[in-house]
mmCIF file of C-alpha atoms in Angstrom:
data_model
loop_
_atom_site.group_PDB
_atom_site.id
_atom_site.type_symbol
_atom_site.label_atom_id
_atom_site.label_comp_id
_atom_site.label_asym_id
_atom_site.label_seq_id
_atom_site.Cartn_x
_atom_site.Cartn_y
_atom_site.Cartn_z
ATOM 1 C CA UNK R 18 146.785 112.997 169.854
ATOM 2 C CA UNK R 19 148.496 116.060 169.291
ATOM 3 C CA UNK R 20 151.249 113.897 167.192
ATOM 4 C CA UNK R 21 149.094 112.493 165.447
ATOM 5 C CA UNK R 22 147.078 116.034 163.926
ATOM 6 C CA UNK R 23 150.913 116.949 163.215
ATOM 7 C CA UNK R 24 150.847 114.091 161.099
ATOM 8 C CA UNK R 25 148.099 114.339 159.266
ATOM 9 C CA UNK R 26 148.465 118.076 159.007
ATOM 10 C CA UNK R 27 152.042 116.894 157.466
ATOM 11 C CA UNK R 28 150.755 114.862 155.400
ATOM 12 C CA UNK R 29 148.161 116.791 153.861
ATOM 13 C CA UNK R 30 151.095 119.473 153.256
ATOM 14 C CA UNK R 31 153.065 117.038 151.528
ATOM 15 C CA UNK R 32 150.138 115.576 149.398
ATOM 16 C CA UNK R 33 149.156 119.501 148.344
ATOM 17 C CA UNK R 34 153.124 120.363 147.255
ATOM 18 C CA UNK R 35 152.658 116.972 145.476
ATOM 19 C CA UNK R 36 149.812 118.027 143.740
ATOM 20 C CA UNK R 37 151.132 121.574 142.941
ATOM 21 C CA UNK R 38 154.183 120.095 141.739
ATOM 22 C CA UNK R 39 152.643 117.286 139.682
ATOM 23 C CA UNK R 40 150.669 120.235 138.055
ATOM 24 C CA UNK R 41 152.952 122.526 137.411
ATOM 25 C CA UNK R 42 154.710 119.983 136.388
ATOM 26 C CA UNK R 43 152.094 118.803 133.734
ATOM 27 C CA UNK R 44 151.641 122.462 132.519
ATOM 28 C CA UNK R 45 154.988 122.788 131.913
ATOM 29 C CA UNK R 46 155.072 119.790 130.035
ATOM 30 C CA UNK R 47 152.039 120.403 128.280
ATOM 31 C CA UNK R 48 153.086 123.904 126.990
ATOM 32 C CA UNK R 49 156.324 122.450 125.959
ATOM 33 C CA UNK R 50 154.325 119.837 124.140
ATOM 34 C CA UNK R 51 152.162 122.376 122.265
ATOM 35 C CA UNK R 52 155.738 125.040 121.490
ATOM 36 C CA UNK R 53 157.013 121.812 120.192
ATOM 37 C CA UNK R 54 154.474 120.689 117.912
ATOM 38 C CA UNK R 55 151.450 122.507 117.464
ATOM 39 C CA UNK R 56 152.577 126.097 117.569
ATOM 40 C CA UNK R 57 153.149 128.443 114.602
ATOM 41 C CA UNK R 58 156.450 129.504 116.088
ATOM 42 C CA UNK R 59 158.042 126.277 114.801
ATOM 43 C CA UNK R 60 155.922 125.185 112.058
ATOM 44 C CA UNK R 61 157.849 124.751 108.503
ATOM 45 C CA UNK R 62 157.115 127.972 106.588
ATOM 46 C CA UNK R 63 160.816 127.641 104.080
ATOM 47 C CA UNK R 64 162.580 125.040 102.530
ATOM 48 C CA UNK R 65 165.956 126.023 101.011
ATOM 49 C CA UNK R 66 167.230 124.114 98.204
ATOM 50 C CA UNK R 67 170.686 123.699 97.078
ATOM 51 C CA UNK R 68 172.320 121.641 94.715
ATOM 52 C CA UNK R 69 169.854 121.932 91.789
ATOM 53 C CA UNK R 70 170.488 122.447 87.999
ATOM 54 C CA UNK R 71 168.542 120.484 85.919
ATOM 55 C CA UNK R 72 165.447 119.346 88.279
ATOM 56 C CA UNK R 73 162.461 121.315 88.558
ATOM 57 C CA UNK R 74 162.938 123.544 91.745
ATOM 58 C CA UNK R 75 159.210 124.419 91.922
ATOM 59 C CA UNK R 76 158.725 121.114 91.472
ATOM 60 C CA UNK R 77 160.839 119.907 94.189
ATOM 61 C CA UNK R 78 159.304 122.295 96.386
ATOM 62 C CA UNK R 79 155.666 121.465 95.593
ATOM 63 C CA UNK R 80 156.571 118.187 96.490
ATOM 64 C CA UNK R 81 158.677 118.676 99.475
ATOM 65 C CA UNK R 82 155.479 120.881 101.198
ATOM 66 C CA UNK R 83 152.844 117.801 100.403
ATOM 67 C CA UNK R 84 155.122 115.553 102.133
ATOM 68 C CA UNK R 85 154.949 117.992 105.541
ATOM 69 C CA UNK R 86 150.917 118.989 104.906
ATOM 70 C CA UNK R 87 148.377 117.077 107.186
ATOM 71 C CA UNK R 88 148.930 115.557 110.266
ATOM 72 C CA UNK R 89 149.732 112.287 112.036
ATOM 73 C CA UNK R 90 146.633 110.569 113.021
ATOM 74 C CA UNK R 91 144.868 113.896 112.586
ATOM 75 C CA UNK R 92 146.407 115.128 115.568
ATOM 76 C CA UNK R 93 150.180 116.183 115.314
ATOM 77 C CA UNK R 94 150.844 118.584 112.443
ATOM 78 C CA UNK R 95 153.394 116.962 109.732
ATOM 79 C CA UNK R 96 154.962 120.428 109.715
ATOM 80 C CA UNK R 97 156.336 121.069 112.527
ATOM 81 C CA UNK R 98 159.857 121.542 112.334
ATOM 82 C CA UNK R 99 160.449 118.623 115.349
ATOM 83 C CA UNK R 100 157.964 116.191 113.485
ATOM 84 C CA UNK R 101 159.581 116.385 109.833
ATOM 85 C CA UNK R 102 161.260 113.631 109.075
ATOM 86 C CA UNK R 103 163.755 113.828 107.482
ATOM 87 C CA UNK R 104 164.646 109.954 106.757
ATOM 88 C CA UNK R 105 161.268 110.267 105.211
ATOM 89 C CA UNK R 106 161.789 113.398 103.568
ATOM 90 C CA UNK R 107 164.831 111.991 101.867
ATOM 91 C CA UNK R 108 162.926 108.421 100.935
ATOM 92 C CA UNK R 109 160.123 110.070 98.997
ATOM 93 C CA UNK R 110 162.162 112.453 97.375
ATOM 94 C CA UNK R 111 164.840 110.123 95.793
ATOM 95 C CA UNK R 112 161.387 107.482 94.818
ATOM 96 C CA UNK R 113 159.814 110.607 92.579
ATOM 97 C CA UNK R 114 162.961 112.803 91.539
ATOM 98 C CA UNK R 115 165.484 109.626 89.666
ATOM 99 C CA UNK R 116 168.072 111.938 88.984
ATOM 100 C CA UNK R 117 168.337 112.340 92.539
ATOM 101 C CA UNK R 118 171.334 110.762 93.734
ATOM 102 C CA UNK R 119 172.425 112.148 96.954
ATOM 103 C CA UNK R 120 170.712 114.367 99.569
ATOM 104 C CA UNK R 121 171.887 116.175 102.896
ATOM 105 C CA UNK R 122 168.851 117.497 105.100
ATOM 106 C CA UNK R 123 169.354 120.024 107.992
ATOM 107 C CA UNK R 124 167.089 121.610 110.533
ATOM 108 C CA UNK R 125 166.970 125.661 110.750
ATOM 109 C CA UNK R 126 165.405 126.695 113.580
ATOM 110 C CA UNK R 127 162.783 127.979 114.139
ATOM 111 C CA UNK R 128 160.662 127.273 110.402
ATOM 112 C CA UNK R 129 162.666 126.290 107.425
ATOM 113 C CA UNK R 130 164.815 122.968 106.547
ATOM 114 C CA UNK R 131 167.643 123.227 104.313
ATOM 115 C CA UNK R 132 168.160 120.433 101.616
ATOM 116 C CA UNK R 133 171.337 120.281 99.754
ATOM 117 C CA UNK R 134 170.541 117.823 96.182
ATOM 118 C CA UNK R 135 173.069 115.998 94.441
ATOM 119 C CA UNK R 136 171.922 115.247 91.169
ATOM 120 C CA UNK R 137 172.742 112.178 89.021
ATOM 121 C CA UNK R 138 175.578 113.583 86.379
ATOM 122 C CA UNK R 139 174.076 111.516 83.349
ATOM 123 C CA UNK R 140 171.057 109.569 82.749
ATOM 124 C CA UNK R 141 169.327 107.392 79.675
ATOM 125 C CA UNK R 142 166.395 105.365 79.248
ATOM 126 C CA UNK R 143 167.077 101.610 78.071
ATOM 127 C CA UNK R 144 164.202 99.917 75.913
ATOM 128 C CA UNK R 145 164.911 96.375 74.925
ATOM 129 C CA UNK R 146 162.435 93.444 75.177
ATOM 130 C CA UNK R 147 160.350 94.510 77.882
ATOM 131 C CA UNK R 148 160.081 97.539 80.254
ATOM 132 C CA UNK R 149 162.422 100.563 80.093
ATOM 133 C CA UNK R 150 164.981 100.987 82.672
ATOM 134 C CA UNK R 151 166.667 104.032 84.142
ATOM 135 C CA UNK R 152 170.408 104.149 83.558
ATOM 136 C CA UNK R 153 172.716 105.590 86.325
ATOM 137 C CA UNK R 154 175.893 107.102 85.789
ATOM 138 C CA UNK R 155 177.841 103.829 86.099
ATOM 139 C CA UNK R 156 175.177 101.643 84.039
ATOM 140 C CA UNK R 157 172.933 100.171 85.607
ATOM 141 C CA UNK R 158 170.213 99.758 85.508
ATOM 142 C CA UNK R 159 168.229 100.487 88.551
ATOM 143 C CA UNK R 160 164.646 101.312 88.180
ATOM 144 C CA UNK R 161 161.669 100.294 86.102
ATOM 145 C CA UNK R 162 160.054 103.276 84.534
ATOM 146 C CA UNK R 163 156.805 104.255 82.554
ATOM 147 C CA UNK R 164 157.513 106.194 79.752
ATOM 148 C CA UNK R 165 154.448 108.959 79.956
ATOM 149 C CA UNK R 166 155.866 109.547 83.852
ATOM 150 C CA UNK R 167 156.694 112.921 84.995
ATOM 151 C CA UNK R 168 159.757 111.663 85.645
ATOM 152 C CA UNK R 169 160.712 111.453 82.025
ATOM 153 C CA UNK R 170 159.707 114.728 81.129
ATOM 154 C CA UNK R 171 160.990 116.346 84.168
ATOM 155 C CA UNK R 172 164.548 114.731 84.138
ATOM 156 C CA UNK R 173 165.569 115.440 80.833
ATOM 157 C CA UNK R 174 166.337 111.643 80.014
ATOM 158 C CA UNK R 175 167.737 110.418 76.576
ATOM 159 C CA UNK R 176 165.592 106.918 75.402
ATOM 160 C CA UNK R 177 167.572 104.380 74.175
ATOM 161 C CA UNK R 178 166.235 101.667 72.302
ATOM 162 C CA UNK R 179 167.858 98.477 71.529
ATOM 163 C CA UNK R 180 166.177 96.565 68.556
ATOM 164 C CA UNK R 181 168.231 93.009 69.571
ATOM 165 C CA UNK R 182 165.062 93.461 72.207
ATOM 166 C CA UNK R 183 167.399 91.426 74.642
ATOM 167 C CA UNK R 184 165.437 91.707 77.783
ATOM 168 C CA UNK R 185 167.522 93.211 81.198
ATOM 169 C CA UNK R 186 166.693 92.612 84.693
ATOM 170 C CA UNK R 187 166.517 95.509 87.404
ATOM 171 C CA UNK R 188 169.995 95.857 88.750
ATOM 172 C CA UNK R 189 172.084 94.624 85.615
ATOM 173 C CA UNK R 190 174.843 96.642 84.576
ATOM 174 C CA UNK R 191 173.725 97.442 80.945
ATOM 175 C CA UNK R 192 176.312 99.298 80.032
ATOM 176 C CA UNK R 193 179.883 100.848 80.464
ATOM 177 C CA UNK R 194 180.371 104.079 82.684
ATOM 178 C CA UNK R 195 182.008 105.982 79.392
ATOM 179 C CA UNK R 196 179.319 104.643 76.963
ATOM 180 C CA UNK R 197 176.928 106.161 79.397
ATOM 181 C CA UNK R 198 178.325 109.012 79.512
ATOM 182 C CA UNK R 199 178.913 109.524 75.733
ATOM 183 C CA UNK R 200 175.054 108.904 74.843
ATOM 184 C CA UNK R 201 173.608 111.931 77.510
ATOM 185 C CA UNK R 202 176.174 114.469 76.246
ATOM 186 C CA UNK R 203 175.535 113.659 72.443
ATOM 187 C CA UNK R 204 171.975 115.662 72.295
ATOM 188 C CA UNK R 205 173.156 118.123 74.473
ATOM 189 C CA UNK R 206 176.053 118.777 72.112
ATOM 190 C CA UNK R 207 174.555 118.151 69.008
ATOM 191 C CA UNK R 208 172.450 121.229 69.726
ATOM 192 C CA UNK R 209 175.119 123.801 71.241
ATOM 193 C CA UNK R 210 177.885 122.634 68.716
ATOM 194 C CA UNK R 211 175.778 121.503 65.483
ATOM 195 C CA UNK R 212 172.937 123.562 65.912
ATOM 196 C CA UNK R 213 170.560 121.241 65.151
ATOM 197 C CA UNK R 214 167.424 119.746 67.436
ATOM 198 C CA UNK R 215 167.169 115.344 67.694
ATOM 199 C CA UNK R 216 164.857 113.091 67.998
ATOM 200 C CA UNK R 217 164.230 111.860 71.444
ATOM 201 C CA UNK R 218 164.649 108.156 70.768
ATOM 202 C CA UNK R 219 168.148 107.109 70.076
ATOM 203 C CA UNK R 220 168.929 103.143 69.062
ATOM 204 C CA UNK R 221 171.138 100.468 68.462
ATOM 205 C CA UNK R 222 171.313 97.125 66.862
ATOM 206 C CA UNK R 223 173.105 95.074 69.999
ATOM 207 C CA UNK R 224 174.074 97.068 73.169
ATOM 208 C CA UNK R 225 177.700 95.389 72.878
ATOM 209 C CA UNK R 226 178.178 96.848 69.262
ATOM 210 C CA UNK R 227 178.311 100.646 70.846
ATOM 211 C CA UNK R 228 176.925 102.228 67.261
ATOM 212 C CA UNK R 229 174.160 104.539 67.808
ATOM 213 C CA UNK R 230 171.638 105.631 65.350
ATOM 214 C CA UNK R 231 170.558 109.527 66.171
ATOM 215 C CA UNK R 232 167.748 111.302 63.481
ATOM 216 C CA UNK R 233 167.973 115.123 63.484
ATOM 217 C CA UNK R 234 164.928 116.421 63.774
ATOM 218 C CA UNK R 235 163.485 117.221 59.871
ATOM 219 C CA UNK R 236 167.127 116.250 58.494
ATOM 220 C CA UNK R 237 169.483 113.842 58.193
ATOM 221 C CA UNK R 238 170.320 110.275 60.046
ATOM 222 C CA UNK R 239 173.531 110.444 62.181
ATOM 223 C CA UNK R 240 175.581 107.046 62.828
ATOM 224 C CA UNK R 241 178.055 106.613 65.226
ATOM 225 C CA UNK R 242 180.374 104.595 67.853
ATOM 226 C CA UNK R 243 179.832 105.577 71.324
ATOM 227 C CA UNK R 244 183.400 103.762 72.234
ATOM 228 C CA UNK R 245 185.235 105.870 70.164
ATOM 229 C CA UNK R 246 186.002 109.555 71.645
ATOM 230 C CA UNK R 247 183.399 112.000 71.298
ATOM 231 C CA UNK R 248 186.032 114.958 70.361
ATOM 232 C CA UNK R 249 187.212 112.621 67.590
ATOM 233 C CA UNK R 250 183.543 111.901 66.290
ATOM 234 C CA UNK R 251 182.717 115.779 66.746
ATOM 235 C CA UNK R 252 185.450 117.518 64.874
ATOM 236 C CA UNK R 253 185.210 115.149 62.174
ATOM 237 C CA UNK R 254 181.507 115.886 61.960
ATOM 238 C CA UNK R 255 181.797 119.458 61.819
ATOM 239 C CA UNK R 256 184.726 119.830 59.351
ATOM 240 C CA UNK R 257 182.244 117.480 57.356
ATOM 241 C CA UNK R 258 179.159 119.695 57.579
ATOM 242 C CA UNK R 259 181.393 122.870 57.038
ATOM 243 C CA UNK R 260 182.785 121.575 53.547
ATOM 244 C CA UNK R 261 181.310 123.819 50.671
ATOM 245 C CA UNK R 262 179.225 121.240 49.021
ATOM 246 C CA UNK R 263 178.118 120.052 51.652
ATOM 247 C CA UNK R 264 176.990 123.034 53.428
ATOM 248 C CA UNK R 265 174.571 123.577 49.743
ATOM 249 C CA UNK R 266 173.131 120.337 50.291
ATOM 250 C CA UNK R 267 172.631 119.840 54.332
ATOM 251 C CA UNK R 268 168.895 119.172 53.939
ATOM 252 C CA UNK R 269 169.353 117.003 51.579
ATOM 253 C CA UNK R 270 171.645 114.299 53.213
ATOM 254 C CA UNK R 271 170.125 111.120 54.114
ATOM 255 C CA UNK R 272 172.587 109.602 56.722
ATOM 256 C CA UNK R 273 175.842 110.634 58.058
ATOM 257 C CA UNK R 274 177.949 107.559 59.035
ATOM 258 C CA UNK R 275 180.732 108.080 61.533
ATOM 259 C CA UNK R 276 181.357 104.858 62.783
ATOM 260 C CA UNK R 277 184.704 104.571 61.351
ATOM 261 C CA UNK R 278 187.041 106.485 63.459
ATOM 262 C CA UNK R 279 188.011 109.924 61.392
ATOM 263 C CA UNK R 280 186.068 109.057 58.696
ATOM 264 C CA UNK R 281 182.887 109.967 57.031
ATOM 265 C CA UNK R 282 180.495 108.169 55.158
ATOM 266 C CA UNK R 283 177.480 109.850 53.724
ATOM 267 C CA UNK R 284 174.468 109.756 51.410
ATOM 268 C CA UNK R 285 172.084 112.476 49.729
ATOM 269 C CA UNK R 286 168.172 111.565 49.622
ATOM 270 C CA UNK R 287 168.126 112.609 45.591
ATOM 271 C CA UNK R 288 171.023 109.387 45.099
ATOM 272 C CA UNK R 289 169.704 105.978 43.515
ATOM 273 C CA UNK R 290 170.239 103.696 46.196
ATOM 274 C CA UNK R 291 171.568 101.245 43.661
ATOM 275 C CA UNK R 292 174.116 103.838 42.248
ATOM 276 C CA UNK R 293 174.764 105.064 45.721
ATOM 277 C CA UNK R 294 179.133 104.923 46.508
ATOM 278 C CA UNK R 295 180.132 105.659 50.343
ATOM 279 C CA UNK R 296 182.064 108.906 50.108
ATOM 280 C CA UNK R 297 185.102 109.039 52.456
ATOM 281 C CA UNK R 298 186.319 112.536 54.087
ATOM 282 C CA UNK R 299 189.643 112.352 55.990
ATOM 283 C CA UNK R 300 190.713 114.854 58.153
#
């Protein structure tokens, strides 16, 4: 008899340090739970960006903050620092920034995330026959995009148009790695070197002919070979424009042809067409 109340008395010891244990336990695991993910304490308050130089930081940021606001099934907050993602970080920033190409993301406890951006070196747009591609740096092309996107205007991107309208498919390589890089540094050039503003929209009869047509803004047309060496078509363009008469009559030039490798052919609006001679000017 007396055994057995020793028992039961055991037992109902053992079942209470159960209990406090299994409660304790819980409590523990529930404050964890809420430091974790639903206090301020680790909650996403800065993201620091590296790596940019042409994108839109405040951009990037606006961006990178929508993707942490809310909550998963209106429950866990998206911004705390254990529930970022940051495969899904990285997916939804390389879909809306294209000149994206690379990006490292690292935790900093307790409330910030540090995101190191590689951007894309050069980038065109390719119109022919259909929609217009994205470019990458070794030509390909490797996404569909709408013109009026913020992604245009954002990125900085040069259009190029070819009027063969031979249509492309997504994933083609359109064009050479040097050719790509010769048609994003033209503008760029054109205005630090030249001094003068183009048109957005660039073109080209055939993309395996390599000449490019270029109009500066309220001025003249500029032709020229994107296989041949940029230095080569820049110096003779600017011992060219720096020649005397010419210099007099800059806004009156039609075209500028330098297709021809060191060579110059030009025309003035004022000439008869029919009367017109190509002038050559050697270096």
């Amino acid at each position: 008899m007396i055994s057995e109340r020793k028992q039961q008395k055991e037992k109902k010891t053992k079942s209470l340090s159960n209990f406090i244990f299994i409660f304790l336990a819980c409590s523990f695991l529930g404050v964890l739970i809420y430091s974790l993910f639903f206090s301020d304490f680790l909650r996403v308050n800065r993201i620091i960006l590296e790596g940019i130089k042409e994108l839109d930081e405040k951009k990037v940021n606006k961006s990178l903050f929508s993707y942490i606001s809310g909550s998963y099934l209106k429950i866990l907050p998206r911004n705390s620092l254990i529930a970022v993602s940051k495969g899904e970080l990285r997916k939804n920033l390389m879909r809306d920034f294209k000149k994206i190409k690379g990006i490292k993301i690292e935790k900093k406890f307790p409330d910030a995330i540090k995101i190191k951006i590689t951007e894309r070196k050069s980038l065109i747009l390719w119109c022919s026959g259909g929609p217009c591609y994205i470019i990458d740096e070794n030509g390909y092309a490797y996404s569909i995009i709408d013109l009026n996107s913020e992604e245009v205007r954002q990125n900085k991107l040069v259009k190029l148009v070819d009027n063969s309208a031979k249509p492309i498919s997504l994933g083609e390589k359109v064009l050479e790695r040097e050719f790509v890089e010769s048609i994003s540094n033209i503008r760029e050039r054109i205005k630090e070197e030249l001094k003068f503003d183009t048109e957005e929209e660039f073109s080209t009869q055939a993309r395996v002919s390599g000449d490019i047509k270029i109009k500066i803004n309220d001025g003249f047309t500029l032709f020229i070979d994107a296989r041949q060496p940029l230095e080569v078509t820049f110096s003779t363009l600017k011992i060219f424009l720096e020649n005397e008469d010419i210099k007099k009559k800059t806004k009156d030039l039609e075209y500028v042809d330098l297709k021809v490798e060191g060579k110059v052919y030009y025309k003035f609006k004022d000439e008869e067409k029919e009367k017109t001679e190509e002038k050559e000017v050697k270096n």
